[in-house]
PDB file of C-alpha atoms in Angstrom:
ATOM      1  CA  MET A   3      -0.735 -30.515 -27.835  1.00  0.00           C
ATOM      2  CA  GLU A   4       0.594 -26.970 -27.930  1.00  0.00           C
ATOM      3  CA  ILE A   5       3.616 -27.868 -25.819  1.00  0.00           C
ATOM      4  CA  THR A   6       4.256 -30.910 -28.032  1.00  0.00           C
ATOM      5  CA  TYR A   7       4.237 -29.109 -31.363  1.00  0.00           C
ATOM      6  CA  GLU A   8       6.291 -26.231 -29.951  1.00  0.00           C
ATOM      7  CA  ALA A   9       8.860 -28.758 -28.700  1.00  0.00           C
ATOM      8  CA  LEU A  10       8.909 -30.551 -32.065  1.00  0.00           C
ATOM      9  CA  GLY A  11       9.394 -27.226 -33.800  1.00  0.00           C
ATOM     10  CA  TRP A  12      12.452 -26.403 -31.721  1.00  0.00           C
ATOM     11  CA  ILE A  13      13.808 -29.939 -32.187  1.00  0.00           C
ATOM     12  CA  ALA A  14      13.547 -29.394 -35.943  1.00  0.00           C
ATOM     13  CA  PHE A  15      15.243 -26.027 -35.470  1.00  0.00           C
ATOM     14  CA  LEU A  16      18.141 -27.589 -33.555  1.00  0.00           C
ATOM     15  CA  CYS A  17      18.595 -30.457 -36.016  1.00  0.00           C
ATOM     16  CA  TRP A  18      18.458 -28.261 -39.120  1.00  0.00           C
ATOM     17  CA  SER A  19      20.710 -25.675 -37.493  1.00  0.00           C
ATOM     18  CA  LEU A  20      23.266 -28.210 -36.296  1.00  0.00           C
ATOM     19  CA  CYS A  21      23.338 -30.044 -39.630  1.00  0.00           C
ATOM     20  CA  PHE A  22      25.512 -27.331 -41.202  1.00  0.00           C
ATOM     21  CA  TYR A  23      28.165 -27.382 -38.483  1.00  0.00           C
ATOM     22  CA  PRO A  24      29.643 -30.843 -39.282  1.00  0.00           C
ATOM     23  CA  GLN A  25      30.276 -29.681 -42.854  1.00  0.00           C
ATOM     24  CA  VAL A  26      31.769 -26.365 -41.713  1.00  0.00           C
ATOM     25  CA  ILE A  27      34.011 -28.175 -39.205  1.00  0.00           C
ATOM     26  CA  LEU A  28      35.005 -30.839 -41.767  1.00  0.00           C
ATOM     27  CA  ASN A  29      36.019 -28.150 -44.258  1.00  0.00           C
ATOM     28  CA  PHE A  30      37.995 -26.309 -41.568  1.00  0.00           C
ATOM     29  CA  ARG A  31      39.883 -29.417 -40.447  1.00  0.00           C
ATOM     30  CA  ARG A  32      40.697 -30.518 -43.990  1.00  0.00           C
ATOM     31  CA  LYS A  33      41.346 -26.968 -45.222  1.00  0.00           C
ATOM     32  CA  SER A  34      39.631 -28.281 -48.311  1.00  0.00           C
ATOM     33  CA  VAL A  35      36.157 -28.327 -49.853  1.00  0.00           C
ATOM     34  CA  VAL A  36      36.915 -31.067 -52.357  1.00  0.00           C
ATOM     35  CA  GLY A  37      33.942 -33.451 -52.398  1.00  0.00           C
ATOM     36  CA  LEU A  38      31.416 -30.770 -51.466  1.00  0.00           C
ATOM     37  CA  ASN A  39      29.459 -29.777 -54.545  1.00  0.00           C
ATOM     38  CA  PHE A  40      29.498 -26.007 -55.060  1.00  0.00           C
ATOM     39  CA  ASP A  41      26.220 -25.977 -56.982  1.00  0.00           C
ATOM     40  CA  PHE A  42      24.571 -27.550 -53.931  1.00  0.00           C
ATOM     41  CA  ILE A  43      25.675 -24.616 -51.755  1.00  0.00           C
ATOM     42  CA  VAL A  44      24.771 -21.900 -54.270  1.00  0.00           C
ATOM     43  CA  LEU A  45      21.311 -23.349 -54.895  1.00  0.00           C
ATOM     44  CA  ASN A  46      20.907 -23.873 -51.149  1.00  0.00           C
ATOM     45  CA  LEU A  47      21.512 -20.162 -50.510  1.00  0.00           C
ATOM     46  CA  THR A  48      18.711 -19.201 -52.895  1.00  0.00           C
ATOM     47  CA  LYS A  49      16.470 -21.788 -51.274  1.00  0.00           C
ATOM     48  CA  HIS A  50      17.057 -20.595 -47.715  1.00  0.00           C
ATOM     49  CA  THR A  51      16.846 -16.918 -48.645  1.00  0.00           C
ATOM     50  CA  SER A  52      13.457 -17.518 -50.278  1.00  0.00           C
ATOM     51  CA  TYR A  53      12.259 -19.443 -47.247  1.00  0.00           C
ATOM     52  CA  LEU A  54      13.480 -16.658 -44.948  1.00  0.00           C
ATOM     53  CA  ILE A  55      11.451 -14.093 -46.911  1.00  0.00           C
ATOM     54  CA  TYR A  56       8.354 -16.304 -46.657  1.00  0.00           C
ATOM     55  CA  ASN A  57       8.693 -17.086 -42.940  1.00  0.00           C
ATOM     56  CA  ALA A  58       9.670 -13.599 -41.752  1.00  0.00           C
ATOM     57  CA  THR A  59       6.958 -11.847 -43.781  1.00  0.00           C
ATOM     58  CA  LEU A  60       4.145 -14.183 -42.722  1.00  0.00           C
ATOM     59  CA  TYR A  61       5.262 -14.120 -39.074  1.00  0.00           C
ATOM     60  CA  PHE A  62       5.796 -10.359 -38.666  1.00  0.00           C
ATOM     61  CA  SER A  63       3.452  -8.693 -41.196  1.00  0.00           C
ATOM     62  CA  SER A  64      -0.087  -8.090 -39.912  1.00  0.00           C
ATOM     63  CA  THR A  65      -1.176  -7.243 -43.466  1.00  0.00           C
ATOM     64  CA  VAL A  66      -0.073 -10.622 -44.803  1.00  0.00           C
ATOM     65  CA  GLN A  67      -1.562 -12.402 -41.790  1.00  0.00           C
ATOM     66  CA  ASN A  68      -4.913 -10.696 -42.439  1.00  0.00           C
ATOM     67  CA  GLN A  69      -4.819 -11.844 -46.066  1.00  0.00           C
ATOM     68  CA  TYR A  70      -4.036 -15.373 -44.841  1.00  0.00           C
ATOM     69  CA  PHE A  71      -7.042 -15.351 -42.474  1.00  0.00           C
ATOM     70  CA  GLN A  72      -9.301 -14.033 -45.227  1.00  0.00           C
ATOM     71  CA  LYS A  73      -8.275 -16.920 -47.454  1.00  0.00           C
ATOM     72  CA  TYR A  74      -8.158 -19.802 -44.971  1.00  0.00           C
ATOM     73  CA  GLY A  75     -10.434 -18.627 -42.139  1.00  0.00           C
ATOM     74  CA  PHE A  76      -9.939 -16.444 -39.076  1.00  0.00           C
ATOM     75  CA  GLY A  77     -10.024 -19.465 -36.778  1.00  0.00           C
ATOM     76  CA  GLN A  78      -6.917 -20.948 -38.331  1.00  0.00           C
ATOM     77  CA  MET A  79      -3.389 -20.787 -36.954  1.00  0.00           C
ATOM     78  CA  ILE A  80      -0.603 -18.941 -38.769  1.00  0.00           C
ATOM     79  CA  PRO A  81       1.541 -21.859 -40.013  1.00  0.00           C
ATOM     80  CA  VAL A  82       4.834 -20.133 -39.226  1.00  0.00           C
ATOM     81  CA  ALA A  83       6.287 -20.174 -35.716  1.00  0.00           C
ATOM     82  CA  ALA A  84       9.155 -18.253 -34.135  1.00  0.00           C
ATOM     83  CA  ASN A  85      11.458 -21.255 -34.565  1.00  0.00           C
ATOM     84  CA  ASP A  86      10.810 -21.213 -38.327  1.00  0.00           C
ATOM     85  CA  VAL A  87      12.019 -17.610 -38.569  1.00  0.00           C
ATOM     86  CA  ALA A  88      15.017 -18.267 -36.307  1.00  0.00           C
ATOM     87  CA  LEU A  89      15.922 -21.344 -38.336  1.00  0.00           C
ATOM     88  CA  SER A  90      15.771 -19.480 -41.646  1.00  0.00           C
ATOM     89  CA  ILE A  91      18.041 -16.712 -40.387  1.00  0.00           C
ATOM     90  CA  HIS A  92      20.502 -19.177 -38.875  1.00  0.00           C
ATOM     91  CA  VAL A  93      20.861 -21.521 -41.849  1.00  0.00           C
ATOM     92  CA  THR A  94      21.092 -18.640 -44.327  1.00  0.00           C
ATOM     93  CA  LEU A  95      24.065 -17.249 -42.391  1.00  0.00           C
ATOM     94  CA  LEU A  96      25.692 -20.699 -42.197  1.00  0.00           C
ATOM     95  CA  THR A  97      25.261 -21.194 -45.941  1.00  0.00           C
ATOM     96  CA  ILE A  98      27.061 -17.888 -46.495  1.00  0.00           C
ATOM     97  CA  ILE A  99      29.888 -19.184 -44.260  1.00  0.00           C
ATOM     98  CA  LEU A 100      30.125 -22.311 -46.453  1.00  0.00           C
ATOM     99  CA  LEU A 101      30.380 -20.103 -49.537  1.00  0.00           C
ATOM    100  CA  PHE A 102      33.196 -18.207 -47.834  1.00  0.00           C
ATOM    101  CA  GLN A 103      34.998 -21.492 -47.121  1.00  0.00           C
ATOM    102  CA  ILE A 104      34.647 -22.430 -50.778  1.00  0.00           C
ATOM    103  CA  SER A 105      36.408 -19.192 -51.702  1.00  0.00           C
ATOM    104  CA  ILE A 106      39.417 -19.695 -49.387  1.00  0.00           C
ATOM    105  CA  TYR A 107      40.034 -23.448 -49.116  1.00  0.00           C
ATOM    106  CA  GLU A 108      41.530 -25.991 -51.493  1.00  0.00           C
ATOM    107  CA  ARG A 109      38.908 -26.875 -54.103  1.00  0.00           C
ATOM    108  CA  GLY A 110      40.825 -28.792 -56.743  1.00  0.00           C
ATOM    109  CA  ASP A 111      39.265 -28.388 -60.167  1.00  0.00           C
ATOM    110  CA  GLN A 112      35.745 -27.908 -58.792  1.00  0.00           C
ATOM    111  CA  THR A 113      33.798 -24.809 -59.878  1.00  0.00           C
ATOM    112  CA  ILE A 114      30.264 -23.464 -59.778  1.00  0.00           C
ATOM    113  CA  SER A 115      28.548 -24.613 -62.952  1.00  0.00           C
ATOM    114  CA  LYS A 116      27.013 -22.207 -65.450  1.00  0.00           C
ATOM    115  CA  ILE A 117      23.750 -24.123 -65.150  1.00  0.00           C
ATOM    116  CA  ALA A 118      23.543 -23.366 -61.421  1.00  0.00           C
ATOM    117  CA  LEU A 119      24.288 -19.684 -62.011  1.00  0.00           C
ATOM    118  CA  LEU A 120      21.656 -19.596 -64.742  1.00  0.00           C
ATOM    119  CA  ILE A 121      19.047 -21.208 -62.502  1.00  0.00           C
ATOM    120  CA  VAL A 122      19.743 -18.728 -59.696  1.00  0.00           C
ATOM    121  CA  SER A 123      19.581 -15.767 -62.097  1.00  0.00           C
ATOM    122  CA  VAL A 124      16.275 -16.919 -63.595  1.00  0.00           C
ATOM    123  CA  VAL A 125      14.756 -17.533 -60.158  1.00  0.00           C
ATOM    124  CA  TRP A 126      15.552 -14.051 -58.850  1.00  0.00           C
ATOM    125  CA  LEU A 127      14.475 -12.414 -62.109  1.00  0.00           C
ATOM    126  CA  PHE A 128      11.150 -14.256 -61.810  1.00  0.00           C
ATOM    127  CA  ALA A 129      10.845 -13.173 -58.161  1.00  0.00           C
ATOM    128  CA  GLY A 130      11.473  -9.569 -59.163  1.00  0.00           C
ATOM    129  CA  VAL A 131       8.715  -9.665 -61.781  1.00  0.00           C
ATOM    130  CA  CYS A 132       6.314 -11.168 -59.226  1.00  0.00           C
ATOM    131  CA  PHE A 133       7.176  -8.394 -56.764  1.00  0.00           C
ATOM    132  CA  PHE A 134       6.129  -5.660 -59.189  1.00  0.00           C
ATOM    133  CA  ILE A 135       2.910  -7.550 -59.982  1.00  0.00           C
ATOM    134  CA  ALA A 136       2.125  -7.840 -56.259  1.00  0.00           C
ATOM    135  CA  LEU A 137       2.994  -4.168 -55.759  1.00  0.00           C
ATOM    136  CA  GLN A 138       0.207  -3.134 -58.117  1.00  0.00           C
ATOM    137  CA  THR A 139      -2.427  -5.480 -56.675  1.00  0.00           C
ATOM    138  CA  GLN A 140      -1.227  -5.534 -53.028  1.00  0.00           C
ATOM    139  CA  SER A 141      -1.327  -9.346 -53.214  1.00  0.00           C
ATOM    140  CA  TRP A 142       1.376  -9.883 -50.626  1.00  0.00           C
ATOM    141  CA  LEU A 143       0.189 -13.327 -49.553  1.00  0.00           C
ATOM    142  CA  TRP A 144       0.390 -14.420 -53.175  1.00  0.00           C
ATOM    143  CA  LEU A 145       3.918 -13.007 -53.420  1.00  0.00           C
ATOM    144  CA  ILE A 146       5.292 -14.829 -50.386  1.00  0.00           C
ATOM    145  CA  SER A 147       3.532 -17.976 -51.615  1.00  0.00           C
ATOM    146  CA  ILE A 148       5.693 -17.608 -54.731  1.00  0.00           C
ATOM    147  CA  PHE A 149       8.786 -17.536 -52.522  1.00  0.00           C
ATOM    148  CA  ASN A 150       7.478 -20.634 -50.757  1.00  0.00           C
ATOM    149  CA  ILE A 151       7.123 -22.390 -54.102  1.00  0.00           C
ATOM    150  CA  ILE A 152      10.630 -21.269 -55.043  1.00  0.00           C
ATOM    151  CA  GLN A 153      12.110 -22.797 -51.897  1.00  0.00           C
ATOM    152  CA  VAL A 154      10.327 -26.087 -52.598  1.00  0.00           C
ATOM    153  CA  CYS A 155      11.607 -26.161 -56.183  1.00  0.00           C
ATOM    154  CA  MET A 156      15.132 -25.304 -55.047  1.00  0.00           C
ATOM    155  CA  THR A 157      14.943 -28.082 -52.440  1.00  0.00           C
ATOM    156  CA  VAL A 158      14.248 -30.558 -55.242  1.00  0.00           C
ATOM    157  CA  ILE A 159      17.040 -29.186 -57.418  1.00  0.00           C
ATOM    158  CA  LYS A 160      19.776 -28.465 -54.883  1.00  0.00           C
ATOM    159  CA  TYR A 161      20.458 -32.064 -53.782  1.00  0.00           C
ATOM    160  CA  THR A 162      20.816 -33.420 -57.312  1.00  0.00           C
ATOM    161  CA  PRO A 163      24.349 -32.084 -58.025  1.00  0.00           C
ATOM    162  CA  GLN A 164      25.704 -33.625 -54.811  1.00  0.00           C
ATOM    163  CA  VAL A 165      24.014 -36.975 -55.509  1.00  0.00           C
ATOM    164  CA  PHE A 166      25.457 -37.027 -59.027  1.00  0.00           C
ATOM    165  CA  MET A 167      28.897 -35.968 -57.811  1.00  0.00           C
ATOM    166  CA  ASN A 168      28.966 -38.800 -55.266  1.00  0.00           C
ATOM    167  CA  PHE A 169      27.938 -41.204 -58.026  1.00  0.00           C
ATOM    168  CA  LYS A 170      30.605 -39.900 -60.400  1.00  0.00           C
ATOM    169  CA  ARG A 171      33.381 -40.063 -57.772  1.00  0.00           C
ATOM    170  CA  LYS A 172      32.074 -43.355 -56.334  1.00  0.00           C
ATOM    171  CA  SER A 173      32.684 -41.764 -52.941  1.00  0.00           C
ATOM    172  CA  THR A 174      31.046 -39.513 -50.355  1.00  0.00           C
ATOM    173  CA  GLU A 175      34.410 -38.277 -49.056  1.00  0.00           C
ATOM    174  CA  GLY A 176      34.257 -34.548 -48.334  1.00  0.00           C
ATOM    175  CA  PHE A 177      30.488 -34.464 -47.852  1.00  0.00           C
ATOM    176  CA  SER A 178      29.640 -34.722 -44.152  1.00  0.00           C
ATOM    177  CA  ILE A 179      27.326 -37.554 -43.140  1.00  0.00           C
ATOM    178  CA  GLY A 180      26.606 -35.524 -40.011  1.00  0.00           C
ATOM    179  CA  TYR A 181      24.832 -32.993 -42.217  1.00  0.00           C
ATOM    180  CA  VAL A 182      22.675 -35.739 -43.700  1.00  0.00           C
ATOM    181  CA  LEU A 183      21.680 -37.344 -40.387  1.00  0.00           C
ATOM    182  CA  CYS A 184      20.783 -34.008 -38.756  1.00  0.00           C
ATOM    183  CA  ASP A 185      18.886 -32.909 -41.862  1.00  0.00           C
ATOM    184  CA  PHE A 186      16.862 -36.140 -41.840  1.00  0.00           C
ATOM    185  CA  SER A 187      16.073 -35.771 -38.127  1.00  0.00           C
ATOM    186  CA  GLY A 188      14.946 -32.183 -38.711  1.00  0.00           C
ATOM    187  CA  GLY A 189      12.634 -33.284 -41.508  1.00  0.00           C
ATOM    188  CA  VAL A 190      11.016 -35.924 -39.290  1.00  0.00           C
ATOM    189  CA  ALA A 191      10.502 -33.450 -36.417  1.00  0.00           C
ATOM    190  CA  ASN A 192       9.145 -30.783 -38.768  1.00  0.00           C
ATOM    191  CA  PHE A 193       6.631 -33.158 -40.334  1.00  0.00           C
ATOM    192  CA  ALA A 194       5.563 -34.405 -36.899  1.00  0.00           C
ATOM    193  CA  GLN A 195       5.046 -30.825 -35.747  1.00  0.00           C
ATOM    194  CA  MET A 196       2.614 -30.138 -38.608  1.00  0.00           C
ATOM    195  CA  ILE A 197       0.648 -33.291 -37.763  1.00  0.00           C
ATOM    196  CA  VAL A 198       0.340 -32.350 -34.071  1.00  0.00           C
ATOM    197  CA  GLN A 199      -0.735 -28.802 -34.978  1.00  0.00           C
ATOM    198  CA  SER A 200      -3.431 -30.173 -37.267  1.00  0.00           C
ATOM    199  CA  LEU A 201      -4.680 -32.579 -34.605  1.00  0.00           C
ATOM    200  CA  ASP A 202      -4.757 -29.748 -32.073  1.00  0.00           C
ATOM    201  CA  GLN A 203      -6.896 -27.597 -34.413  1.00  0.00           C
ATOM    202  CA  ASN A 204      -8.942 -30.576 -35.612  1.00  0.00           C
ATOM    203  CA  SER A 205      -8.276 -29.275 -39.120  1.00  0.00           C
ATOM    204  CA  TRP A 206      -5.847 -30.154 -41.916  1.00  0.00           C
ATOM    205  CA  VAL A 207      -5.883 -26.630 -43.366  1.00  0.00           C
ATOM    206  CA  ASN A 208      -2.497 -26.286 -41.689  1.00  0.00           C
ATOM    207  CA  PHE A 209      -1.110 -28.562 -44.418  1.00  0.00           C
ATOM    208  CA  THR A 210      -2.731 -26.820 -47.377  1.00  0.00           C
ATOM    209  CA  GLY A 211      -1.959 -23.385 -45.951  1.00  0.00           C
ATOM    210  CA  ASN A 212       1.768 -24.154 -45.789  1.00  0.00           C
ATOM    211  CA  ILE A 213       2.275 -26.927 -48.317  1.00  0.00           C
ATOM    212  CA  GLY A 214       5.856 -25.756 -48.789  1.00  0.00           C
ATOM    213  CA  LYS A 215       6.801 -26.740 -45.247  1.00  0.00           C
ATOM    214  CA  ILE A 216       5.409 -30.246 -45.757  1.00  0.00           C
ATOM    215  CA  LEU A 217       7.129 -30.712 -49.103  1.00  0.00           C
ATOM    216  CA  LEU A 218      10.350 -29.381 -47.596  1.00  0.00           C
ATOM    217  CA  SER A 219      10.310 -32.164 -45.003  1.00  0.00           C
ATOM    218  CA  LEU A 220       9.368 -34.958 -47.400  1.00  0.00           C
ATOM    219  CA  ILE A 221      11.830 -33.981 -50.135  1.00  0.00           C
ATOM    220  CA  SER A 222      14.673 -33.498 -47.653  1.00  0.00           C
ATOM    221  CA  MET A 223      14.034 -36.880 -46.047  1.00  0.00           C
ATOM    222  CA  PHE A 224      13.944 -38.600 -49.452  1.00  0.00           C
ATOM    223  CA  PHE A 225      17.309 -37.224 -50.570  1.00  0.00           C
ATOM    224  CA  ASP A 226      18.818 -37.805 -47.126  1.00  0.00           C
ATOM    225  CA  LEU A 227      17.899 -41.474 -47.467  1.00  0.00           C
ATOM    226  CA  VAL A 228      19.655 -41.469 -50.856  1.00  0.00           C
ATOM    227  CA  PHE A 229      22.782 -39.986 -49.253  1.00  0.00           C
ATOM    228  CA  ILE A 230      22.621 -42.521 -46.414  1.00  0.00           C
ATOM    229  CA  CYS A 231      22.451 -45.365 -48.937  1.00  0.00           C
ATOM    230  CA  GLN A 232      25.395 -43.908 -50.851  1.00  0.00           C
ATOM    231  CA  ARG A 233      27.453 -43.525 -47.704  1.00  0.00           C
ATOM    232  CA  PHE A 234      26.751 -46.800 -45.902  1.00  0.00           C
ATOM    233  CA  LEU A 235      25.682 -49.199 -48.660  1.00  0.00           C
ATOM    234  CA  ILE A 236      26.861 -48.217 -52.135  1.00  0.00           C
ATOM    235  CA  TYR A 237      30.131 -46.401 -51.397  1.00  0.00           C
ATOM    236  CA  SER A 238      30.747 -47.713 -47.896  1.00  0.00           C
ATOM    237  CA  THR A 239      34.177 -47.560 -46.285  1.00  0.00           C
ATOM    238  CA  GLY A 240      36.366 -50.334 -47.542  1.00  0.00           C
ATOM    239  CA  LYS A 241      39.907 -51.333 -48.379  1.00  0.00           C
ATOM    240  CA  VAL A 242      41.441 -50.080 -51.581  1.00  0.00           C
ATOM    241  CA  LYS A 243      44.553 -51.801 -52.871  1.00  0.00           C
ATOM    242  CA  LEU A 244      47.048 -49.620 -54.676  1.00  0.00           C
ATOM    243  CA  PRO A 245      49.732 -50.966 -57.019  1.00  0.00           C
ATOM    244  CA  SER A 246      53.183 -51.297 -55.473  1.00  0.00           C
ATOM    245  CA  GLU A 247      55.458 -48.417 -56.383  1.00  0.00           C
ATOM    246  CA  THR A 248      58.617 -50.176 -55.220  1.00  0.00           C
ATOM    247  CA  SER A 249      60.700 -53.168 -56.215  1.00  0.00           C
ATOM    248  CA  ILE A 250      59.692 -56.831 -56.181  1.00  0.00           C
ATOM    249  CA  GLY A 251      58.951 -58.217 -52.762  1.00  0.00           C
ATOM    250  CA  LYS A 252      57.256 -55.135 -51.307  1.00  0.00           C
ATOM    251  CA  GLN A 253      53.613 -55.707 -50.419  1.00  0.00           C
ATOM    252  CA  PRO A 254      50.970 -53.510 -52.065  1.00  0.00           C
ATOM    253  CA  LEU A 255      49.991 -50.471 -50.026  1.00  0.00           C
ATOM    254  CA  ILE A 256      46.532 -50.806 -48.455  1.00  0.00           C
ATOM    255  CA  ILE A 257      44.655 -47.787 -47.180  1.00  0.00           C
ATOM    256  CA  SER A 258      41.129 -47.102 -46.038  1.00  0.00           C
ATOM    257  CA  ASP A 259      38.960 -44.670 -47.931  1.00  0.00           C
ATOM    258  CA  HIS A 260      38.693 -42.537 -44.788  1.00  0.00           C
ATOM    259  CA  THR A 261      42.219 -43.068 -43.354  1.00  0.00           C
ATOM    260  CA  GLU A 262      44.897 -40.407 -43.530  1.00  0.00           C
ATOM    261  CA  ALA A 263      47.891 -41.407 -45.648  1.00  0.00           C
ATOM    262  CA  ASP A 264      50.219 -40.574 -42.777  1.00  0.00           C
ATOM    263  CA  ASN A 265      48.688 -43.336 -40.675  1.00  0.00           C
ATOM    264  CA  VAL A 266      49.492 -46.096 -43.224  1.00  0.00           C
TER     265      VAL A 266
END
């Protein structure tokens, strides 16, 4: 059981780590970030930073671990593994790289919305207030639980701008399907890991003690299925006929949604 859930944890780590690379590579090859929603990346950075704070603190702090045992029982397992911490560090750095690409590559008329900036500002202001409350009461487990809740809320919010943008453009061009497939695989492996851990302990406290990790998997898988439907069913690759720009007798130009114009 232990070997199984450790393996599943590292599979989730690999999938969630690799999922960012197709988007980074796609942006680099196109020298463009058109089609990638900027709000998605900005909200994602707040999400992953919050999750990093939660994972690193619960994994490394003996004080927080003691508070966890006092609340859930000393026979329980800390619901954060080394792969969770490594994953959080890795994806946070990759999200910063995506933000850097947004700043240097062609982005058309796309910008970061004021709503996204407002959400991020409110979230970190709220986190700051919670920190000073925890500082007075030494309720560090409560504080990192707040960060866990924040990452769950940001997971719900962050996908919405990209879903809406795909709907508005009637296209998924510019948003890597490789990201979606790896993200979905990571969610499945992560959820399976929690189940195996619970079976190994013969207790489901593992779920209630880290509800954020479970919700992270379920929410990610739901939106990934939405993206998969958009990519392969709703806005699937097809032929688009363009009006002829030349004289009578020339056939209309036909190109594929995902074919370079130079190949026509």
